[in-house]
Amino acid sequence: MPRAVHIGIIGDFDGSNATHVATNNSIQHAAESLGHRFDVAWLPTDRQHDFGLCDALLCSPGSPYRDMTGALAGIRFARENGIPFLGTCGGFQHLVLEYARNVLGVSDADHAETNPYASRLFITPLSCSLKGRVMDVEVKCGSRANAAYGGTRSTENYYCNFGLNPEYRARLEDAGLKVTGVDADGEVRIMEVDDHPFCLGTLFVPQARSEPGKPHPLVMAFCRAAMKR
């Protein structure tokens, strides 16, 4: 019998947060569809963890985290060690920060929610809050997201007020963090690390649209990548 797949969720679990509950449920939906067992463990950001024990890492919605450094450490480990990674909402935002700090070398790259007066804000307030909105996403052909969806359009749920500062988009893409999904106005909604087996961030929360017998395609793709480990 194959061993269970171990998925670590970087984040500070709150049972009253609907996106946290949806995260657990979405992995269970995928496990049932794949006919495989997945052991899920939340990894609080204010503690140290052996990320190498995980077959995959997911950075949860629900920032600000208790400790940004702890969240970034988990993302960096996944990126540098080829471990499947999915970051959603706050996880997307911190994927951008980790990449900016450790690939671009911008050590003071920061987030406007936690440090609004920082000199290099890679994550800034959205021009219009997306919290509670449902919007279409256009997915780039040939991307991992495109392969997961099996198409170029999806409708997704948002819970966020912050996103990528467009001033840094070109610099990040030139360094290998590619934009592979946008909204109708061309605003960034999905990014992927170019030279990684599966390292993807979404500003929306795909877990929120997962259902029993109908797991979300991105969560399914993430779980399939975890099984390959």
PDB file of C-alpha atoms in Angstrom, residues 6 10 15 39 53 65 79 104 119 123 142 156 176 188 202 212:
ATOM      1  CA  HIS A   6       2.478  14.675   3.631  1.00  0.00           C
ATOM      2  CA  ILE A  10       2.298  27.279   6.148  1.00  0.00           C
ATOM      3  CA  GLY A  15     -11.127  27.531  12.737  1.00  0.00           C
ATOM      4  CA  ASP A  39      -1.798  13.751   5.817  1.00  0.00           C
ATOM      5  CA  LEU A  53       9.449  16.111   6.000  1.00  0.00           C
ATOM      6  CA  TYR A  65       0.957  35.897   9.570  1.00  0.00           C
ATOM      7  CA  ARG A  79      11.366  26.900  -4.149  1.00  0.00           C
ATOM      8  CA  LEU A 104      16.220  39.543  -7.042  1.00  0.00           C
ATOM      9  CA  SER A 119      10.837  52.037   0.807  1.00  0.00           C
ATOM     10  CA  ILE A 123       2.878  44.229  -2.277  1.00  0.00           C
ATOM     11  CA  GLY A 142       1.189  26.742 -22.060  1.00  0.00           C
ATOM     12  CA  GLU A 156     -12.642  32.469  -8.780  1.00  0.00           C
ATOM     13  CA  GLY A 176      11.651  33.884 -13.698  1.00  0.00           C
ATOM     14  CA  VAL A 188      -1.969  40.031 -12.108  1.00  0.00           C
ATOM     15  CA  THR A 202      -2.863  32.825  -6.922  1.00  0.00           C
ATOM     16  CA  PRO A 212     -16.833  16.945  -2.794  1.00  0.00           C
TER      17      PRO A 212
END
